Amino acid sequence: MKKFRKVLDGLTTSSPGGTIGSPSCGSAAGTPTAAPTPREIDVQETLTSDNFQLCKTVRHGFPYQPTALAFDPVQKILAIGSRSGGVRILGRPGVDCFCQHESGAAVLHLQFLINEGALVTACADDTLHLWNLRQRRPAVLHSLKFNRERITFCHLPFQSKWLYVGTERGNTHIVNIESFILSGYVIMWNKAIELSTKTHPGPVVHLSDSPKDEGKLLIGFEAGTIVQWDLRAKKADFRIYYDEAIHSVSWHHEGKQFMCSHSDGSLTLWNPRNTTKPFQVTFPHGKIQKDGRKESCKPILKVEYKTSRSSEPFIIFSGGLSYDKAGRRPALTIMHGKAITVLEMGYPIVEFMVLCETPYNNEVQEPYTVVVLLEKDLIVVDLTQSSFPVFENPYPMDIHESPVTCTAYFADCPPDIIPILYSIGAKHKKTGYSHKEWPVGGGTWTLGSHTYPEIIITGHADGSIKFWDASAFTLQMLYKLKTSKVFEKPKAGEGRSAEMVEEDPFAVQMVSWCPQSRIFCVVGISAHIILYRFSKYDANTQIVSLEVRLQCESEDVITPSENENYPCFSEQGSHSPQPHHQHPVSPGSRTPEGAKDRGPCLKVKERVVRVPPGYQSDLVIQLLWVDGEPPQQITSLDINSAYGLLAFGNCNGLAVVDYLQKTVILCMSTVDLYGATDPYQRLTRSPRRNRQSTSEHCMRGLSNFYSDSKKRIRTSYQSLTELNDNQQSVDMERSKSPTSGHASRRAMLQQLHGVTMYSHDEHHTTSYCWNERESRENSFSRSRSSSVSSIDRDTKEAITTLQFGESYGRKSDVLPTPCLWVGTSLGMVLLIPLSIPTDHEERMEEAVTVGPSGAVQMLKGSILRFAFLDCMGALIQSPYEVWRDLNAPEDPDRPRRRKLVHFSPSSSQDANGDGHLAVVCSERQAKVFLMPSQACLFVHNITESSFVLRADVVSVCNSVCLACFCANGHVMTLSLPSLRPLMDVNYLPLTDMRIARTFCFTNGGQALYLSSPTEIQRITYSQEMCDNLQEMLGELFTPIETPEAQNRGFLKGFFGGNAHAFDREELFGEAAAGKASRSLAQHIPGQGGVEGMKMAAGGAVGELARARIALDERGQRLGELEERTALMMTSAESFSKHAHELMLKCKDKKWYQF
């Protein structure tokens, strides 16, 4: 427990956080005003570094770039491998585990040890891994690295401990699963084929043991050669040479025939007793053309041949369609008797697997389900019904249905919000699914004791919003909202909206949600904002639209003295500016000549529309095009339901909207917010050059003009909506990392905020540079750098964060009042007092007055976050309005007035007097100010070599801290209010734009980010949650008795061969086969259960965790040594006793008596 005291006497010039650069800043840190008096702040900080540990918790979504599939028919768990080396293991809902190979090599093959709680993976780096699934966090037990050959196929017979491994050279090796050591028994390719064969048979593409005799191994080579190898006699029983390349082989369960799929789209059926030619050749999708020839077909990549007692066999295969139709969708074909069913898929098929009732390959298979792994989806088909319906997927595999462009994470939500969202969303669910139980039902999962309501919100490129229930480490979709329904559909050839039809004009850029009032706000890529209210009833509504001109004229950027359209606040106490009268905010205020250039990007529906229950649009705000230039994207947003206000800003300025009265109450450029207190000297620019530049752009063709405009609008989420990540570009961008240069930082910030913005720690000089002497004297440069996508190369100060709250707008204030805190990309902090009528009737009729006070503070880098603490160190929540359904039927017993909940800074601190603490975090540093004196109490430079991407004040362990995520991948926490570093972990060495845009913290020590275009990764930085993690995760392995094999009967056992007399240990063991060459493969011991130690790496907590684990291991080894010593002593005593008894018995006997 850390206890500190800081005496404030109003004279804080020696404070390390003393602000610089302006008279107002100097007064804030210099002589006191009349408000503060000498007093003492007493805050007890309870958080220490022991409260923090960073580890991954669970991953949601579809595995990105899947490569392999496996299923355990007894445990009923499914495994999916990916190109990045990840393995997802799925069971019943709630059982979802993610494993990652350290090498990052693609997973090529997966093989379960059926009902053994283990999994074998073969990776692209030619390494086999054995995973232990009997623990909640699977770990690698053994690894075997092949040095000279590449792995192409793996096969593990049921209840066998010998794994067959086929290689690219055509050889087949055998690995002992228990010891993970290579056997000396090798089937060389030149022994498998005839000596007279002149060509290499190609890589091994298939391995399987005969259902009739486990001692016979069927080997399929890519070039078309099939060999049945007698493992006992070490020779080939038969060899088949076929003209077409082989892709897969599947046995009939009786072992009397097998089927092959080929590259020409054909299926061949072979009899092992007569291998001269196939006794059946079919082209399932090859039609006979007019000239009598078969049309060419695509390869059949895989075929499964499964038998059933009650019906004809199932032949299921992927591919094989004819080439005649261009653009045909990938398909899975099911042949059942004479019926052929083609199931078209939305994405290419990666792999499929038929699930059967029995794990034994020599019994009737009885298939009941097909699991189809697509490039971007997982489909499960019910084979027991003739219509082949699909199962409803219980896992959140459709996160990427439209690319995710933003995320929000809310922990400890009101408990009633999840059920009501689910009930509304359930009405819109799709139907037609199979009514049978989900076939992947393995593992066990129980609701942990440390659970609370959690909601994740994802915004998408098509304008849709998804609400997800994220409680207890699960993810289930609750409700889907389509923001595009507010607008008319853009039609081809209709103005500039047509230019963006294919460019996702409704893409969601950011969201703001108040769970208590259920007010939801969406910011779109086309510079639009939609405000939604929640209702349980449908309604007919007319969508109200506001059009805002938030666009600086060319003079606005030059110097404040030349601005005549905006009031200049010479006094900080100015309370009644009326900037909104100077800005046209409705279409009617525009001249007919300017209507074409000043329209919004999208057209709102003007007719009355019927909206279903759920979130219903209440107000649409759109920024206008001005002088042929598109509006800049919105960079910041905040909404407060208690005030009834919505504030947003971009690189041009700030606007405040009263959404109750549907009016704009403030619309002002960033420069004018300072008034007379602007701390910077802004150099003028020649108007002639500006006009000349404009004329040059006008000389371009219209197509080029619109193309450039669209490029600028789309910059912010291009990398997020692209599903095919280019790792090379990420690495190249990383080579210009934020720690080594400013090019990557500028590019990242431009994409992150989607605007022409700059920060005063970018060391660049342009033609519009600032005062060079001031730049040299300051420790960080304030030069402006413009975005390369800006048309007129103007450089502007962006509004980067906004926060409504009860605060002190001026130093002379005695009581807190509603205020708006504004942060800019230059690190400036401004306070805007608000005068809001308190009476309900007056609030709906009288105007809200806004008066920028000009009060300024300064930090290094763009401002990212504001938060308020009382003088006891507790977080002050923003006031809110209690939710009420505006569409509910009239009830005389229920008042229609607004019910507001306020959290005043002075309500819980009578002993400490009035005032509160303001926490401000920027890209580089964090500061804590005392209000209303604006004195800086604490300052901490978070990073010098990088910059902060995301910062939040969150509650952890009944206290609060500042959590930061940096561009160099570090996750840090700082205590509040003292800003002591508590944790600093280098978590993500490679940070790309997708992670930067989607990373977010929440209460309870949790965070999330989009780890791939299709997956959400959740992490925790709370030691308490890490300790309880095992309890909250599902169990993959459950003890189940292996089903007994069916009684084959006397005749089948007599004529079916000696399948049960085969002893693999006798053939493959070291005694019979000898040792394999050491240079062929290298055995690597696994890390086992040391995963927890790796997660704890970083900081003092990691050191303690490693020391604790090492101590436990040492104690365990000492205990084992002590046990062995005791056993040896007992054995020695027993031997001595028996020897003594024998001596007594024999000492008196003569020699002839023995």
Coordinates of C-alpha atoms in Angstrom, one line a residue, residues 462-463 483-491 494-501 503-507 523-530 545-547 587 590 598-606 620-625 631 713-714:
D462 CA -20.8 -2.1 -44.7
G463 CA -22.2 0.1 -42.0
T483 CA -26.8 2.0 -40.2
S484 CA -27.2 2.1 -44.0
K485 CA -31.0 1.9 -43.7
V486 CA -31.0 5.5 -42.6
F487 CA -29.8 6.6 -46.1
E488 CA -31.0 6.3 -49.6
K489 CA -29.1 3.8 -51.7
P490 CA -26.4 5.5 -53.8
K491 CA -27.4 5.0 -57.5
E494 CA -26.2 10.3 -59.4
G495 CA -23.6 12.9 -58.3
R496 CA -20.6 12.2 -56.1
S497 CA -22.4 9.6 -54.0
A498 CA -22.1 7.4 -57.1
E499 CA -18.3 7.7 -56.9
M500 CA -18.4 5.9 -53.6
V501 CA -20.9 3.0 -54.3
E503 CA -16.1 2.1 -51.6
D504 CA -18.3 1.3 -48.6
P505 CA -19.7 4.8 -47.9
F506 CA -21.4 3.6 -44.7
A507 CA -18.3 2.2 -43.1
V523 CA -19.6 7.9 -36.7
G524 CA -19.3 7.0 -40.4
I525 CA -16.6 7.3 -42.9
S526 CA -18.6 9.7 -45.0
A527 CA -18.4 12.4 -42.3
H528 CA -21.8 11.5 -40.8
I529 CA -23.0 10.8 -37.3
I530 CA -26.2 8.8 -36.5
S545 CA -31.2 15.5 -40.4
L546 CA -28.7 18.3 -39.5
E547 CA -26.1 19.5 -42.0
P587 CA -30.0 23.1 -46.8
R590 CA -27.4 27.7 -48.9
R598 CA -22.0 22.2 -50.3
G599 CA -24.1 19.0 -50.2
P600 CA -23.5 16.1 -47.9
C601 CA -21.9 12.8 -49.0
L602 CA -25.0 10.8 -48.5
K603 CA -28.8 11.4 -48.8
V604 CA -30.9 10.8 -45.7
K605 CA -34.4 9.2 -46.3
E606 CA -36.9 11.9 -46.3
V620 CA -28.4 12.3 -38.4
I621 CA -25.6 14.8 -38.6
Q622 CA -23.7 15.3 -41.8
L623 CA -20.7 17.5 -42.7
L624 CA -21.0 19.3 -46.0
W625 CA -18.7 19.5 -49.0
P631 CA -15.5 17.1 -45.5
I713 CA -11.8 9.7 -47.4
R714 CA -10.9 6.1 -47.6

